[in-house]
Amino acid sequence: MSAPTREAVVELLRAVHDPELHRSIVDLGMVGEVEVRGGHVTVPIRLTIAGCPLKAEIQRRVTDALGGMPGVEIVQVTMDTMTDEERRALRSGLTGGDDRPSPFAAGSRTTVIGIASGKGGVGKSSITANLAVALARTGATVGLLDADVYGYSIPRMMGVTRPAVAVDDLMMPIEAHGVRMMSIGFLTEEDSPVIWRGPMLHKALTSFVTEVWWDDPDYLLVDLPPGTGDVALSLAQLLPTASFVIVTTPQLAAQRVARRAAAMAARVNLPVAGVIENMSYFVAPDTGTRYEVFSGGGGQLLASELGVPLLGRIPLEPAVAEAGDGGLPVVAADPASPAAVALLETARAVAAAVPRPVAAPS
Ligand SMILES: Nc1ncnc2c1ncn2[C@@H]1O[C@H](COP(=O)(O)OP(=O)(O)OP(=O)(O)O)[C@@H](O)[C@H]1O
Ligand SMILES: [Mg+2]
């Protein structure tokens, strides 16, 4: 059998995508001089950073792509690291070279949704993680920005322990369960307290929006810290097309939460798209009987107070907490469980309720 040509090898490699950047490794400039000696093909790969965590995956993709090529007997992948100059070229290739102040400024194609609450511990982060995974499962591209700088929980809930990497000065989101995420937890040692204050907090959030390669996803979900305040203000500046979804629990005094949420939304001049009630009821696993543990109907009351729809009621279910602790959100871990079914339904309701970007996706 005749040996493959170098051109044919490069052509096949064109179909190999970087697992993180979702672009052809050839177009990204990651493939060096390919050598073909008889059936022996050597592919030098230039990684964006030394010790790239996805090294093995890239190697596997290259080997898989060339393994079945007629005439190829041995595929040898060598790994090297890009020079600073190559990284800069790659970075400006990704962002088009233009210095966009915020990729989510007016005119962006992304639907931005901030998940907020009037009170801590109601399940914002759990719901954000699950909605993100649920939306990704519908085929949408989804980004998740963890704006809870002091009390971040997205890395744990999504099961990510590796640090984020940067190409030149552009940070790469970390992808898990089909969702591309950025969190302060990817940049600090676990359990080291984050002690940034006011202006630094704004700077961190600005970096998370402008210096991360979000790649214009269909949705960007933002997990907000408990309460209102500075973070909402910063985000409103950076994400001017965002709308809020407010999470509450049945027993919370709806009027008080409503007043706070409405005040926050009005202060930053962003709309509230709807309410999600969490820990609403309990379904007995043996009998399937539904118990309304907390009477109160806080979700419906809050929605009525705000004049917005109630987008879903999520049952109290140990699997939600267990899945969160295990790093696999319940919609992925146990999609048939009552909480997962409710969350998947809620994701559809959220998608239908949030305002679409003015500039329709092309
Ligand atoms: N539907 C549910 N059923 C059972 N446990 C839940 C449910 N929703 C959330 N939890 C659990 O409740 C706790 C608080 O949830 P979570 O961290 O998502 O709340 P939060 O509003 O983001 O909190 P914070 O205000 O601290 O950011 C977690 O331990 C989580 O696993
Ligand atoms: Mg949280």
XYZ file of C-alpha atoms and ligand atoms in Angstrom:
394
model
C 0.000 0.000 0.000
C 1.346 3.414 -0.895
C 2.358 5.815 1.834
C -0.039 8.680 2.573
C 0.962 12.157 1.526
C 1.700 14.870 4.029
C -1.141 16.971 2.595
C -3.635 14.162 3.054
C -2.542 13.762 6.682
C -2.952 17.484 7.386
C -6.347 17.410 5.689
C -7.502 14.662 8.062
C -6.071 16.533 11.044
C -8.169 19.519 10.066
C -11.202 17.633 11.384
C -9.586 17.158 14.797
C -10.840 19.758 17.262
C -9.148 20.993 20.379
C -11.339 19.701 23.231
C -11.394 23.057 24.960
C -11.353 25.559 22.125
C -13.688 23.595 19.852
C -11.750 24.617 16.781
C -9.619 22.654 14.335
C -6.134 22.069 15.733
C -4.763 22.894 12.280
C -6.572 26.239 12.162
C -5.426 26.986 15.700
C -1.814 26.608 14.651
C -1.300 23.674 16.987
C 0.074 21.326 14.334
C 3.765 21.654 13.471
C 5.621 20.143 10.494
C 4.036 16.760 9.859
C 6.515 14.122 8.736
C 5.640 11.059 6.693
C 8.212 8.280 6.270
C 6.558 5.343 4.590
C 3.781 4.279 6.912
C 5.277 6.159 9.851
C 3.593 9.497 10.521
C 4.923 11.974 13.055
C 2.609 14.774 14.184
C 4.161 17.477 16.342
C 1.478 19.147 18.459
C 2.133 22.514 19.996
C 0.111 22.881 23.164
C -1.147 26.248 24.300
C 0.439 25.733 27.707
C 2.953 23.321 29.139
C 1.291 20.560 31.133
C -1.999 21.085 29.322
C -4.535 18.917 31.187
C -6.077 17.810 27.904
C -2.830 16.524 26.439
C -3.895 12.879 26.492
C -7.254 13.681 24.923
C -5.647 15.619 22.071
C -3.207 12.780 21.506
C -6.072 10.294 21.410
C -8.030 12.388 18.909
C -5.039 12.699 16.602
C -4.276 8.990 16.793
C -7.927 8.104 16.182
C -8.141 10.426 13.196
C -5.068 8.997 11.499
C -5.278 5.411 12.724
C -7.693 4.305 10.031
C -5.956 6.095 7.177
C -4.846 3.744 4.411
C -1.086 3.263 4.393
C -0.591 4.538 7.950
C 1.165 2.022 10.184
C 2.480 4.067 13.077
C 1.248 7.403 14.368
C 3.660 9.219 16.607
C 2.420 12.325 18.372
C 5.028 14.577 19.911
C 4.111 17.357 22.292
C 5.665 20.742 22.559
C 4.526 24.120 23.889
C 3.717 27.218 21.866
C 5.975 30.218 22.037
C 4.573 33.450 23.472
C 4.292 34.788 19.971
C 2.336 31.781 18.743
C 0.022 32.099 21.730
C -0.604 35.753 20.964
C -1.410 34.871 17.361
C -3.807 32.182 18.528
C -5.463 34.560 20.984
C -6.051 37.279 18.410
C -7.273 34.635 15.963
C -9.869 33.538 18.516
C -11.173 36.964 19.410
C -10.864 38.362 15.906
C -8.147 40.650 17.200
C -10.638 43.304 18.204
C -10.723 44.477 21.790
C -14.345 43.991 22.630
C -15.155 45.634 25.954
C -17.710 42.951 26.829
C -18.619 40.062 24.572
C -22.119 40.322 26.045
C -22.700 44.008 25.346
C -25.843 45.094 23.534
C -26.038 43.328 20.187
C -24.592 40.068 21.511
C -26.351 36.871 20.436
C -26.274 35.392 23.935
C -29.266 35.182 26.244
C -27.906 36.159 29.658
C -29.730 34.994 32.793
C -28.739 35.923 36.336
C -29.956 33.514 39.022
C -30.581 35.542 42.158
C -32.397 35.340 45.470
C -33.307 37.574 48.340
C -31.751 35.168 50.822
C -28.826 32.721 50.965
C -29.027 28.959 50.874
C -32.242 28.668 48.877
C -30.575 26.602 46.152
C -29.437 29.171 43.571
C -26.206 27.384 42.743
C -27.820 23.932 42.605
C -30.502 25.272 40.303
C -28.037 27.198 38.142
C -25.847 24.119 37.675
C -28.844 21.954 36.798
C -30.421 24.494 34.450
C -27.091 24.862 32.662
C -26.740 21.112 32.159
C -30.420 20.839 31.159
C -30.083 23.599 28.554
C -26.874 22.047 27.206
C -28.774 18.779 26.785
C -31.216 20.502 24.444
C -28.276 21.154 22.120
C -27.740 24.774 23.159
C -24.268 26.078 23.905
C -24.162 27.181 27.521
C -21.742 29.236 29.580
C -21.895 29.395 33.367
C -20.328 32.329 35.130
C -19.916 31.816 38.868
C -20.266 35.334 40.209
C -20.156 34.163 43.811
C -16.580 35.177 44.401
C -16.556 34.627 48.178
C -18.737 31.569 48.444
C -18.289 29.839 45.097
C -19.779 26.382 44.820
C -20.007 25.750 41.071
C -16.634 23.914 40.790
C -17.713 21.371 43.402
C -21.230 20.983 42.029
C -19.942 20.478 38.502
C -17.106 18.228 39.623
C -14.234 20.344 38.348
C -10.975 20.281 40.229
C -8.457 21.284 37.601
C -7.286 24.874 37.281
C -8.241 27.056 34.322
C -5.595 27.807 31.718
C -4.953 30.949 29.745
C -3.843 31.479 26.167
C -1.786 34.639 26.271
C -4.067 36.765 28.473
C -7.286 35.055 27.445
C -8.682 32.627 30.021
C -10.254 29.425 28.796
C -13.473 28.336 30.459
C -13.486 24.792 31.796
C -16.022 22.477 30.262
C -17.922 19.797 32.145
C -21.255 18.119 31.391
C -21.477 20.196 28.212
C -21.245 23.518 30.076
C -18.387 26.000 29.784
C -17.655 27.554 33.139
C -15.562 30.134 34.873
C -15.271 30.454 38.616
C -12.836 32.009 41.037
C -12.546 28.444 42.307
C -10.590 27.538 39.165
C -8.027 30.193 39.964
C -7.424 29.822 43.693
C -6.323 26.976 45.904
C -9.253 25.115 47.339
C -10.350 26.394 50.747
C -8.188 29.487 50.576
C -10.435 32.371 51.529
C -11.050 35.008 48.918
C -10.694 38.373 50.560
C -11.218 40.760 47.679
C -13.185 43.863 48.430
C -15.294 46.341 46.441
C -13.183 47.521 43.508
C -11.281 44.239 43.294
C -14.530 42.357 43.187
C -15.644 44.485 40.273
C -12.297 43.882 38.598
C -12.576 40.129 39.061
C -16.054 40.075 37.568
C -14.924 42.286 34.708
C -12.111 39.833 33.964
C -14.553 36.950 34.076
C -16.670 38.598 31.430
C -14.103 40.245 29.176
C -10.981 38.096 29.552
C -12.591 34.693 29.223
C -13.115 33.130 25.860
C -16.854 32.500 26.114
C -17.222 32.055 22.354
C -20.713 33.574 22.101
C -22.797 30.799 23.677
C -26.573 30.606 23.240
C -26.991 31.091 26.997
C -24.867 32.524 29.748
C -26.134 31.648 33.227
C -24.773 33.666 36.101
C -24.812 32.226 39.613
C -25.129 35.243 41.868
C -24.029 35.411 45.491
C -26.773 35.579 48.114
C -28.506 38.879 48.577
C -28.128 41.825 46.296
C -25.675 44.641 46.025
C -22.332 45.247 44.379
C -22.224 42.148 42.256
C -25.569 42.860 40.631
C -24.422 46.381 39.860
C -21.190 45.187 38.261
C -22.994 42.569 36.260
C -25.583 45.004 35.005
C -22.764 47.095 33.560
C -21.008 44.123 32.030
C -24.106 42.187 30.980
C -26.597 44.877 30.017
C -28.987 42.471 28.286
C -29.342 40.149 31.284
C -32.585 39.309 33.002
C -33.013 37.795 36.447
C -34.651 34.612 37.584
C -35.399 34.718 41.303
C -35.138 31.551 43.389
C -37.175 31.298 46.555
C -38.500 28.660 48.946
C -42.170 28.142 49.847
C -41.979 29.452 53.365
C -40.004 32.646 52.765
C -42.013 35.786 53.307
C -42.833 36.439 49.688
C -43.503 40.105 50.097
C -40.142 40.793 51.645
C -38.250 38.772 49.038
C -40.275 40.412 46.305
C -39.462 43.862 47.566
C -35.750 43.084 47.711
C -35.636 41.414 44.309
C -37.675 44.125 42.687
C -35.506 46.784 44.297
C -32.357 45.110 43.016
C -33.732 44.708 39.493
C -34.934 48.301 39.437
C -31.643 49.594 40.816
C -29.693 47.974 38.018
C -32.469 48.480 35.485
C -32.807 44.837 34.422
C -36.033 42.841 34.115
C -37.099 39.870 36.223
C -38.173 37.036 33.914
C -39.708 34.738 36.502
C -39.518 32.885 39.784
C -38.420 29.350 40.642
C -39.601 27.809 43.898
C -37.131 25.333 45.367
C -37.600 22.726 48.099
C -41.297 22.944 47.307
C -42.527 19.481 48.214
C -41.286 15.993 48.883
C -42.103 12.885 46.879
C -41.949 9.723 48.992
C -39.630 7.384 47.081
C -41.556 4.242 48.081
C -45.130 5.366 47.399
C -44.671 8.347 45.081
C -46.960 10.356 47.365
C -46.351 14.059 47.193
C -46.104 15.960 50.483
C -46.249 19.733 50.584
C -43.804 19.972 53.470
C -43.904 23.710 53.853
C -47.242 25.242 53.312
C -46.924 28.739 52.050
C -46.851 28.742 48.280
C -44.089 31.353 48.474
C -43.126 30.914 44.833
C -46.560 31.700 43.454
C -47.001 34.603 45.876
C -43.639 36.067 44.927
C -44.355 35.639 41.221
C -47.697 37.382 41.640
C -46.110 40.187 43.657
C -43.570 40.743 40.905
C -46.076 40.236 38.098
C -43.960 37.495 36.490
C -44.549 33.776 35.850
C -43.709 30.981 38.277
C -41.313 28.987 36.090
C -41.067 25.853 38.182
C -41.348 24.136 41.541
C -38.461 21.844 42.477
C -39.012 19.166 45.120
C -36.817 18.738 48.143
C -34.850 15.616 47.337
C -31.688 14.195 48.900
C -30.455 13.296 45.393
C -30.126 17.013 44.575
C -27.660 17.527 47.391
C -25.910 14.197 46.832
C -25.507 14.842 43.107
C -24.204 18.325 43.854
C -21.666 16.929 46.308
C -20.690 14.268 43.782
C -19.980 16.791 41.054
C -22.704 15.544 38.718
C -25.913 17.614 38.780
C -29.048 15.557 39.337
C -30.439 16.180 35.825
C -27.423 14.242 34.549
C -26.969 11.839 37.476
C -30.584 10.713 37.760
C -32.724 12.325 35.042
C -35.811 10.302 35.972
C -35.902 11.460 39.606
C -38.746 13.854 40.498
C -36.307 16.752 41.079
C -34.544 16.179 37.754
C -37.854 15.969 35.894
C -38.941 19.246 37.516
C -35.594 20.885 36.722
C -35.677 19.788 33.070
C -39.207 21.162 32.764
C -38.157 24.377 34.491
C -35.259 24.780 32.061
C -37.756 24.728 29.193
C -39.939 27.288 30.961
C -36.930 29.531 31.617
C -35.842 29.346 27.983
C -39.341 30.341 26.916
C -39.692 33.176 29.443
C -36.398 35.059 29.159
C -36.185 37.902 26.682
C -34.210 37.014 23.548
C -31.288 39.153 22.506
C -32.294 41.912 20.118
C -29.703 40.827 17.586
C -31.026 37.440 16.523
C -28.413 34.731 16.066
C -27.231 34.734 12.492
N -34.187 20.731 45.864
C -33.282 20.415 46.778
N -33.373 19.270 47.486
C -32.450 18.951 48.429
N -31.366 19.690 48.709
C -31.219 20.841 48.032
C -32.145 21.268 47.024
N -31.711 22.450 46.526
C -30.567 22.742 47.161
N -30.272 21.799 48.078
C -29.117 21.779 49.005
O -29.220 22.948 49.819
C -27.948 23.520 50.058
C -27.910 24.965 49.555
O -28.030 24.958 48.137
P -27.191 25.937 47.221
O -25.769 25.979 47.620
O -27.510 25.583 45.827
O -27.903 27.301 47.634
P -27.459 28.790 47.271
O -28.709 29.585 47.239
O -26.602 28.818 46.076
O -26.600 29.155 48.550
P -25.680 30.462 48.747
O -26.655 31.565 49.030
O -24.825 30.100 49.903
O -24.929 30.684 47.474
C -26.956 22.625 49.348
O -26.434 21.712 50.273
C -27.788 21.896 48.314
O -27.274 20.632 48.001
Mg -24.675 29.637 45.817
